[in-house]
Short mmCIF file of C-alpha atoms in Angstrom, two decimals:
data_model
loop_
_atom_site.label_atom_id
_atom_site.label_comp_id
_atom_site.label_asym_id
_atom_site.label_seq_id
_atom_site.Cartn_x
_atom_site.Cartn_y
_atom_site.Cartn_z
CA MET A 1 131.74 262.38 21.36
CA LEU A 2 135.25 261.64 22.80
CA LYS A 3 134.36 258.28 22.00
CA GLU A 4 133.86 258.38 18.39
CA TYR A 5 136.92 260.40 17.89
CA ILE A 6 139.28 258.14 20.36
CA ILE A 7 137.41 255.24 18.33
CA ASP A 8 136.56 255.66 14.94
CA SER A 9 133.53 253.50 13.77
CA ASN A 10 133.33 255.32 10.26
CA PHE A 11 132.84 253.45 7.38
CA LYS A 12 135.90 253.78 5.10
CA ILE A 13 137.30 252.55 2.08
CA THR A 14 140.87 253.38 0.57
CA ILE A 15 141.37 252.61 -3.17
CA GLU A 16 145.53 252.27 -3.91
CA ILE A 17 146.44 250.58 -7.40
CA ASN A 18 146.01 246.70 -7.14
CA LYS A 19 144.52 247.57 -2.86
CA ILE A 20 141.52 248.50 -1.37
CA ASN A 21 141.91 248.54 2.40
CA ILE A 22 138.20 248.48 4.07
CA GLN A 23 137.50 250.07 7.75
CA ASN A 24 134.26 248.59 9.46
CA TYR A 25 133.52 247.17 6.44
CA GLY A 26 130.27 245.58 9.02
CA VAL A 27 129.78 241.80 7.60
CA LEU A 28 132.02 240.00 4.60
CA VAL A 29 129.28 237.90 2.59
CA SER A 30 130.87 235.93 0.31
CA PHE A 31 134.70 236.25 -1.35
CA SER A 32 136.73 234.55 -4.39
CA ASP A 33 139.46 235.34 -6.83
CA ASN A 34 137.15 237.47 -8.60
CA PHE A 35 134.27 238.56 -6.61
CA ILE A 36 134.37 239.51 -3.58
CA SER A 37 130.64 241.00 -1.63
CA ILE A 38 130.91 242.89 1.81
CA LYS A 39 127.83 244.77 3.37
CA LYS A 40 127.43 247.80 5.54
CA ASN A 41 124.48 248.18 7.11
CA LYS A 42 121.82 249.41 3.96
CA LEU A 43 125.14 249.36 1.35
CA LYS A 44 126.64 246.69 -0.32
CA ILE A 45 130.10 246.79 -2.50
CA ASN A 46 130.58 244.51 -4.71
CA ILE A 47 134.01 244.01 -5.68
CA THR A 48 135.43 242.25 -9.72
CA GLY A 49 138.45 241.95 -9.74
CA LYS A 50 141.39 238.89 -11.11
CA ASP A 51 143.35 237.06 -8.44
CA LEU A 52 141.57 238.94 -5.74
CA LEU A 53 142.34 237.76 -2.61
CA ILE A 54 141.67 239.27 0.87
CA LYS A 55 145.57 239.28 2.61
CA ASN A 56 144.02 240.68 6.47
CA LEU A 57 140.54 240.40 7.65
CA ILE A 58 140.08 241.49 11.59
CA LYS A 59 137.01 242.44 13.14
CA ASP A 60 137.44 246.76 12.06
CA GLU A 61 139.60 246.62 8.78
CA LEU A 62 139.93 244.23 6.02
CA LEU A 63 142.91 244.40 3.09
CA ILE A 64 142.24 243.17 -0.55
CA VAL A 65 145.09 242.42 -2.71
CA GLY A 66 144.49 241.63 -6.63
CA ASP A 67 143.75 243.07 -9.56
CA ILE A 68 140.66 245.52 -8.87
CA ILE A 69 138.58 245.64 -12.10
CA LYS A 70 135.42 247.25 -11.20
CA ILE A 71 133.48 248.66 -7.44
CA GLU A 72 130.02 248.75 -6.97
CA TYR A 73 127.58 250.50 -4.42
CA ILE A 74 124.47 249.04 -4.42
CA SER A 75 121.87 250.62 -1.67
CA LEU A 76 119.44 247.93 -0.89
CA ASP A 77 116.97 250.67 -0.02
CA ASP A 78 116.45 251.35 -3.54
CA LYS A 79 115.13 247.33 -3.68
CA MET B 1 155.65 241.09 14.28
CA SER B 2 156.09 241.92 17.58
CA ILE B 3 157.68 239.38 19.85
CA LEU B 4 155.70 239.66 22.62
CA LYS B 5 152.72 238.84 21.10
CA ASN B 6 151.37 235.35 20.75
CA ARG B 7 150.46 234.49 17.21
CA VAL B 8 150.02 231.24 15.71
CA LEU B 9 150.08 230.15 11.74
CA ILE B 10 148.14 227.49 10.85
CA GLU B 11 147.12 225.69 7.70
CA VAL B 12 143.37 224.55 6.71
CA ASN B 13 142.75 222.40 4.02
CA GLY B 14 139.73 221.33 2.23
CA ASN B 15 136.89 222.22 -0.16
CA SER B 16 136.55 225.89 -0.07
CA PRO B 17 138.10 226.81 2.68
CA GLN B 18 137.03 230.44 2.25
CA LYS B 19 134.04 229.78 3.96
CA PHE B 20 135.68 228.11 6.27
CA ILE B 21 137.68 231.69 6.08
CA LEU B 22 134.13 233.80 5.96
CA LYS B 23 132.81 231.38 9.69
CA LEU B 24 135.98 232.40 11.29
CA ASN B 25 135.26 235.84 10.13
CA HIS B 26 131.48 235.95 11.43
CA ASN B 27 133.03 234.33 14.71
CA LYS B 28 135.13 237.58 15.23
CA ILE B 29 138.73 235.99 15.02
CA ASP B 30 141.15 237.64 13.47
CA LEU B 31 143.13 236.85 10.47
CA LEU B 32 146.27 238.86 10.55
CA LYS B 33 147.72 237.62 7.24
CA ILE B 34 145.79 234.89 4.82
CA ASN B 35 147.84 233.52 1.63
CA LYS B 36 146.51 231.16 -0.52
CA ILE B 37 148.58 228.44 -1.22
CA ASN B 38 146.20 226.78 -4.07
CA GLU B 39 141.65 226.22 -4.18
CA LYS B 40 141.97 224.47 -1.52
CA LYS B 41 144.82 225.64 1.19
CA TYR B 42 144.89 228.91 2.78
CA ASN B 43 147.85 229.63 5.66
CA ILE B 44 145.86 232.47 7.80
CA LEU B 45 148.04 233.81 10.21
CA ILE B 46 146.07 234.30 14.07
CA ASN B 47 145.99 235.18 17.84
CA TYR B 48 147.14 232.29 19.90
CA GLU B 49 144.30 232.39 21.97
CA ASP B 50 141.95 231.64 19.03
CA LEU B 51 143.33 228.72 18.24
CA LYS B 52 141.24 226.28 20.59
CA LYS B 53 138.21 228.50 18.96
CA VAL B 54 139.32 227.78 15.19
CA LYS B 55 139.58 224.59 16.22
CA LYS B 56 135.91 224.14 18.11
CA ILE B 57 134.36 226.34 15.34
CA ASN B 58 136.31 223.85 13.03
CA THR B 59 133.96 220.73 11.50
CA ILE B 60 135.51 218.95 8.17
CA TYR B 61 138.55 221.27 7.07
CA LYS B 62 142.20 220.01 8.16
CA ILE B 63 143.73 221.96 10.41
CA LYS B 64 147.26 221.72 10.92
CA VAL B 65 149.25 224.50 13.18
CA LEU B 66 152.54 225.03 11.15
CA ASN B 67 153.95 227.65 13.45
CA TYR B 68 154.05 229.28 16.81
CA TYR B 69 155.22 233.23 17.52
CA GLY B 70 155.70 235.19 20.16
CA ILE B 71 156.49 234.09 24.28
CA VAL B 72 153.91 231.15 23.37
CA LYS B 73 157.40 229.93 21.00
CA ILE B 74 159.86 230.00 23.50
CA LEU B 75 157.48 227.62 25.70
CA LYS B 76 156.52 225.05 23.19
CA LEU B 77 160.63 224.64 22.13
CA LEU B 78 161.16 224.37 26.29
CA PHE B 79 158.36 221.84 26.38
CA ASN B 80 159.56 219.82 22.84
CA PHE B 81 163.16 220.07 24.39
CA TYR B 82 162.39 219.72 28.17
CA HIS B 83 164.67 216.72 28.25
CA VAL B 84 167.40 218.05 26.53
CA ILE B 85 166.97 220.85 28.67
CA ILE B 86 167.06 218.88 32.27
CA ILE B 87 169.95 216.93 30.67
CA THR B 88 171.76 220.01 30.12
CA PHE B 89 171.12 220.68 33.57
CA LEU B 90 172.12 217.98 35.53
CA GLY B 91 174.97 218.18 33.22
CA ILE B 92 175.82 221.32 34.81
CA MET B 93 175.10 220.24 38.02
CA GLY B 94 177.34 216.86 37.70
CA LEU B 95 180.08 219.08 36.57
CA TYR B 96 179.81 221.53 39.21
CA LEU B 97 179.55 219.00 41.98
CA LEU B 98 183.05 216.93 40.05
CA SER B 99 184.90 220.13 39.99
CA ASN B 100 183.29 221.02 43.35
CA VAL B 101 183.21 218.20 45.65
CA ILE B 102 186.63 216.47 47.67
CA PHE B 103 187.08 212.78 46.62
CA SER B 104 189.95 211.93 48.54
CA VAL B 105 191.91 213.13 52.05
CA GLU B 106 195.56 212.26 52.18
CA ILE B 107 197.97 213.07 54.80
CA VAL B 108 201.09 212.61 54.38
CA THR B 109 202.83 210.46 57.58
CA ASN B 110 203.50 207.89 59.04
CA ASP B 111 201.38 207.74 61.89
CA SER B 112 198.89 206.00 61.65
CA GLU B 113 197.27 207.10 65.27
CA MET B 114 197.70 210.13 64.21
CA LYS B 115 196.00 210.05 60.73
CA GLU B 116 193.16 208.35 62.25
CA LYS B 117 192.82 211.39 64.61
CA LEU B 118 193.43 213.98 61.69
CA LEU B 119 190.85 212.12 59.45
CA ASN B 120 188.32 211.93 62.07
CA THR B 121 189.29 215.98 63.18
CA LEU B 122 188.96 216.54 59.32
CA SER B 123 185.68 214.91 59.19
CA GLU B 124 183.98 216.98 62.19
CA LEU B 125 185.35 219.90 60.26
CA ASP B 126 183.23 218.58 57.33
CA ILE B 127 186.40 218.53 55.07
CA SER B 128 186.04 214.80 53.99
CA LYS B 129 185.41 212.63 51.17
CA TYR B 130 182.35 213.70 49.34
CA HIS B 131 182.05 217.28 50.74
CA LEU B 132 182.14 220.28 48.74
CA LYS B 133 185.56 222.23 49.10
CA ARG B 134 185.86 224.74 51.81
CA ASN B 135 187.28 228.41 51.19
CA TYR B 136 190.64 229.61 52.22
CA GLU B 137 188.91 231.17 55.43
CA TYR B 138 187.58 228.37 55.89
CA LEU B 139 190.52 226.14 55.86
CA GLN B 140 191.97 228.56 58.01
CA GLN B 141 189.63 228.19 60.77
CA ALA B 142 189.77 225.00 60.60
CA LYS B 143 193.76 224.90 60.98
CA ASP B 144 193.40 227.03 63.93
CA LYS B 145 190.87 224.49 65.62
CA ILE B 146 192.96 221.63 64.80
CA LEU B 147 196.71 223.26 66.21
CA LYS B 148 193.95 224.60 69.87
CA GLU B 149 193.12 220.61 69.83
CA TYR B 150 196.25 218.48 69.42
CA SER B 151 198.90 221.75 70.78
CA ASP B 152 200.87 219.70 72.01
CA GLU B 153 201.17 217.08 68.96
CA ILE B 154 201.04 218.79 66.82
CA GLU B 155 203.59 222.29 65.52
CA TRP B 156 202.64 223.02 62.54
CA ILE B 157 199.57 221.49 59.79
CA GLU B 158 199.16 223.17 56.34
CA ILE B 159 195.83 221.56 54.14
CA ASN B 160 196.66 221.98 50.61
CA ASN B 161 193.72 221.55 47.82
CA ILE B 162 195.11 219.66 44.49
CA GLY B 163 192.16 219.20 42.13
CA THR B 164 189.56 217.23 43.98
CA LYS B 165 192.08 216.40 46.65
CA TYR B 166 192.87 217.59 50.10
CA ILE B 167 196.80 216.89 51.39
CA VAL B 168 197.28 217.75 54.37
CA LYS B 169 201.02 218.21 55.71
CA TYR B 170 202.37 218.69 59.96
CA GLU B 171 204.99 219.17 61.78
CA PRO B 172 204.63 216.56 65.14
CA LYS B 173 206.01 218.04 68.15
CA ILE B 174 209.61 216.48 69.17
CA ILE B 175 210.11 217.56 72.80
CA ASN B 176 206.91 215.48 74.11
CA LYS B 177 208.01 212.70 73.35
CA THR B 178 210.90 213.18 74.33
CA LYS B 179 210.16 213.96 78.08
CA GLU B 180 208.23 210.86 77.21
CA ASN B 181 211.17 208.81 77.37
CA ASP B 182 211.98 210.14 80.08
CA ASN B 183 209.72 209.88 82.16
CA TYR B 184 210.90 207.12 85.07
CA LYS B 185 207.05 204.78 85.68
CA ASN B 186 207.08 201.70 87.19
CA ILE B 187 204.34 199.19 85.46
CA VAL B 188 202.20 197.69 88.45
CA ALA B 189 199.36 195.96 88.47
CA LYS B 190 195.71 197.64 87.65
CA LYS B 191 193.96 194.39 89.37
CA ASN B 192 193.87 191.84 90.98
CA ALA B 193 195.80 188.23 89.12
CA VAL B 194 197.56 185.65 88.14
CA ILE B 195 201.05 186.77 86.10
CA LEU B 196 201.02 184.46 83.25
CA SER B 197 203.66 186.27 81.03
CA ILE B 198 206.26 189.49 82.03
CA TYR B 199 207.41 190.46 78.41
CA ALA B 200 211.07 193.48 79.13
CA SER B 201 212.71 195.52 76.56
CA SER B 202 213.47 197.21 79.66
CA GLY B 203 213.27 197.49 83.50
CA ASN B 204 213.68 195.23 86.70
CA ILE B 205 211.04 192.81 86.40
CA LEU B 206 210.07 191.91 90.11
CA LYS B 207 207.52 189.43 89.83
CA SER B 208 207.67 185.63 88.90
CA LYS B 209 205.02 183.80 86.13
CA ASN B 210 202.38 182.31 88.26
CA THR B 211 203.09 184.74 91.50
CA TYR B 212 199.67 186.42 92.19
CA VAL B 213 199.25 190.21 92.80
CA ASN B 214 197.09 192.44 94.07
CA LYS B 215 196.23 195.78 92.67
CA GLY B 216 199.11 198.26 92.48
CA ASP B 217 202.06 195.94 93.34
CA ILE B 218 204.56 196.85 90.95
CA ILE B 219 205.52 194.07 89.06
CA ILE B 220 208.28 196.18 86.70
CA SER B 221 210.30 198.83 87.96
CA SER B 222 212.08 201.07 86.75
CA ASP B 223 215.37 201.06 89.93
CA ILE B 224 218.04 198.60 89.37
CA TYR B 225 219.42 197.23 92.77
CA LEU B 226 223.12 195.91 92.78
CA ASN B 227 223.88 193.65 96.23
CA ASN B 228 220.00 194.96 97.88
CA GLU B 229 222.00 198.80 96.57
CA LYS B 230 219.97 201.15 94.05
CA LYS B 231 222.35 201.68 91.73
CA ASP B 232 220.61 203.24 88.48
CA LYS B 233 217.30 204.21 87.21
CA VAL B 234 215.97 203.10 83.81
CA PRO B 235 213.31 203.91 81.51
CA VAL B 236 210.96 200.84 82.19
CA VAL B 237 209.05 199.24 79.11
CA GLY B 238 206.97 195.92 78.84
CA LYS B 239 203.95 194.29 79.03
CA VAL B 240 202.46 192.22 81.60
CA TYR B 241 199.40 190.03 80.95
CA GLY B 242 197.64 187.91 84.44
CA GLU B 243 194.60 185.73 85.01
CA VAL B 244 191.97 187.57 85.96
CA TRP B 245 187.94 186.35 87.03
CA TYR B 246 184.43 188.28 86.85
CA GLU B 247 181.01 186.76 87.34
CA THR B 248 178.48 188.10 85.45
CA LYS B 249 174.93 187.62 85.82
CA VAL B 250 172.63 187.61 82.66
CA VAL B 251 168.74 187.53 81.40
CA TYR B 252 168.57 185.98 77.75
CA PRO B 253 164.91 186.78 76.79
CA PHE B 254 162.43 184.23 75.24
CA ASN B 255 160.97 186.05 72.23
CA TYR B 256 163.72 186.83 70.02
CA PHE B 257 164.35 189.93 67.06
CA ALA B 258 167.09 189.22 65.00
CA GLN B 259 168.18 190.87 61.38
CA LYS B 260 170.65 189.90 59.61
CA LYS B 261 172.28 191.13 56.25
CA THR B 262 172.02 189.69 53.14
CA GLY B 263 174.62 191.50 51.03
CA LYS B 264 172.15 192.80 48.94
CA LYS B 265 172.86 196.79 48.31
CA ASN B 266 171.11 199.42 46.55
CA LYS B 267 173.38 202.41 45.76
CA TYR B 268 170.97 205.59 44.80
CA PHE B 269 170.82 209.76 46.52
CA ARG B 270 168.80 211.46 48.48
CA LEU B 271 167.43 214.73 48.21
CA LYS B 272 165.83 215.79 51.65
CA VAL B 273 164.03 219.29 51.42
CA ILE B 274 162.92 220.40 55.31
CA ASN B 275 161.03 217.08 56.35
CA LYS B 276 160.65 215.79 52.52
CA LYS B 277 162.80 212.97 51.00
CA ILE B 278 163.70 212.38 47.35
CA ASP B 279 164.98 209.47 46.10
CA VAL B 280 167.27 209.57 43.26
CA PHE B 281 168.01 207.29 40.90
CA LYS B 282 166.21 204.48 42.87
CA PHE B 283 165.13 201.21 40.69
CA LYS B 284 164.10 198.68 43.79
CA SER B 285 163.60 198.72 46.75
CA PHE B 286 164.16 196.07 49.40
CA ASN B 287 161.17 194.92 51.90
CA ASP B 288 163.88 194.38 55.19
CA LYS B 289 166.64 196.76 55.03
CA ILE B 290 169.08 199.54 56.17
CA ASP B 291 169.65 202.60 55.31
CA ILE B 292 173.21 204.72 55.21
CA GLU B 293 172.95 207.90 54.36
CA SER B 294 176.33 210.14 54.47
CA LYS B 295 176.31 213.66 53.91
CA ILE B 296 177.13 215.06 50.01
CA ILE B 297 176.32 218.34 50.09
CA LYS B 298 173.72 220.27 52.67
CA ASN B 299 173.32 223.68 53.37
CA SER B 300 173.44 224.56 56.96
CA LEU B 301 171.41 227.71 56.51
CA LEU B 302 168.61 226.04 54.51
CA PRO B 303 166.84 223.00 55.58
CA ILE B 304 167.86 221.28 52.00
CA GLY B 305 170.81 218.30 51.85
CA PHE B 306 171.92 215.95 49.40
CA TYR B 307 172.89 212.42 50.67
CA LYS B 308 174.41 208.90 49.31
CA VAL B 309 172.24 206.28 50.59
CA ILE B 310 173.23 202.69 50.44
CA GLU B 311 170.67 200.34 50.96
CA GLU B 312 171.11 196.86 52.72
CA GLU B 313 168.33 193.68 53.27
CA VAL B 314 168.43 191.83 55.98
CA GLU B 315 166.30 189.00 57.16
CA THR B 316 163.89 189.65 59.71
CA LYS B 317 163.12 186.35 62.53
CA THR B 318 161.05 187.13 64.83
CA GLY B 319 159.90 183.75 67.26
CA MET B 320 160.45 181.55 70.92
CA ASN B 321 163.72 180.25 71.71
CA VAL B 322 163.01 176.87 73.46
CA VAL B 323 165.14 176.22 76.87
CA GLU B 324 167.79 174.02 75.82
CA GLU B 325 168.52 176.86 73.02
CA LEU B 326 168.43 179.71 75.47
CA ARG B 327 171.11 178.73 77.96
CA LEU B 328 173.47 178.42 74.70
CA LEU B 329 172.46 181.69 73.21
CA ALA B 330 172.50 183.21 76.95
CA VAL B 331 176.40 181.97 77.39
CA ASN B 332 177.40 183.31 73.82
CA TYR B 333 175.57 186.74 74.58
CA ALA B 334 178.03 186.52 78.11
CA TYR B 335 180.92 185.96 75.78
CA GLU B 336 180.29 188.44 73.33
CA LYS B 337 179.80 191.19 75.98
CA LEU B 338 182.88 190.06 77.49
CA ASN B 339 185.06 190.15 73.90
CA GLU B 340 183.53 193.43 73.28
CA THR B 341 185.33 194.60 76.28
CA LEU B 342 188.69 192.81 75.34
CA LYS B 343 191.61 193.96 73.37
CA ASP B 344 192.73 191.99 70.69
CA ASP B 345 195.66 190.43 72.59
CA GLU B 346 193.69 189.62 75.54
CA TYR B 347 191.30 186.02 75.78
CA ILE B 348 188.76 184.48 77.54
CA ILE B 349 191.10 181.27 78.93
CA LYS B 350 187.37 179.71 80.43
CA SER B 351 184.37 179.65 81.60
CA LYS B 352 181.78 178.20 84.15
CA ILE B 353 178.39 178.41 84.51
CA LEU B 354 177.55 178.98 88.44
CA ASP B 355 173.38 179.03 88.35
CA SER B 356 171.12 178.66 85.84
CA LYS B 357 166.98 179.19 86.60
CA ILE B 358 164.28 180.20 84.69
CA ILE B 359 162.25 182.77 85.23
CA PRO B 360 159.45 184.88 83.37
CA LYS B 361 161.22 187.45 80.94
CA GLY B 362 163.38 183.93 80.27
CA ILE B 363 166.65 182.55 81.41
CA GLN B 364 168.88 183.81 83.88
CA MET B 365 172.66 182.80 84.79
CA THR B 366 175.50 183.03 86.75
CA ILE B 367 178.45 182.42 84.56
CA PHE B 368 181.84 182.54 85.90
CA PHE B 369 184.91 183.71 83.07
CA SER B 370 188.50 183.41 83.57
CA VAL B 371 190.49 185.62 81.43
CA ALA B 372 194.07 186.36 80.34
CA GLU B 373 194.66 190.06 80.16
CA ASP B 374 197.15 193.30 80.17
CA ILE B 375 196.54 193.67 84.00
CA GLY B 376 200.33 196.33 83.48
CA MET B 377 199.47 199.88 84.22
CA TYR B 378 202.77 202.54 84.04
CA HIS B 379 202.43 204.41 87.75
#
């Protein structure tokens, strides 16, 4: 309990204008200027936009900047 | 960015650098800051400890280090400019030495004998050329020691430091000299001899040239007589030379070992730390040589010293002398040894070989010498 409290391992996504911060993002599957794909357990997140750039990529945090058009959550259980 | 964190900015260049970024991410390398320069080029800030891993992972991309941050940057700078740092350090050391080393010691006097004596005493007290300057207390102690040592000759002494020079001024004790002049002593023969010459500027000459004198005979007297009656006493000033005789025995070996200086010299500096010797600015070395060390700096507490070394090349010869040569060498050796004991105004008149025989060690000779010597002494 204490460990979980101190080390926050929960998946968390923060959306700001032209900026997305994802904590405990799992695996970065692919990225390009207009598409970034992330996989966390049985959840896949596809971000579509323009001039997308991963500014920061450390083991438990990821920061994307650019013109974000769409964020898609796909549950892999459904497929 | 904390200056204590070691980070490095790298440039990744190649087709689809995104794939390489994904590869780095899958290898759990933190990409702290990513900047896209163009489609083929990214600048990425990573932790310094990940740099080796990044280079290992890389196969086809060109990785170039653009900058370092943190302590590693300071270390890299120091490493890149180590020669500048060493030169600067040596320069500061050199400047310190030049401004704290004495290059000349001048004694203000016309008395060359006293000058020589004082220079030797100062040298024993480490107040000499190429030695570090001494503080006020040390100079005071040195002055006290000199005054104590030369209590009969020096009244007062002053050691002044001007730049890299010591100027020593002293006041001689005049009273002593007056006493010496007042000394009415005779000149007597210090050994048995035949008088060769007598030079007297004051005193009564009692013996003549070619007279045989025994040890203790008065040659120049301070007493002045008139009609066999003592009239006055004068100070005696003069010199007496006489012919004296020596019989010397010389043994000269068959084997010889001789070293002769060629005149070639090599100068450099030497750092001594305990028993280790580190030679500085030594660009060449001779096979057979003699090292002469002169102290520049020596710490009396730590076993460290810095020395100037003059290395002189010598030619070493070893061999065996033949009997004819041996005779000549033995006579020359006896001449040299006897000459060493003589003063500048004394000389060997003649010599004669009395006996010569071969012994297992070499040759044994008995040589007679007739020598012109200063035989007078005040008594």
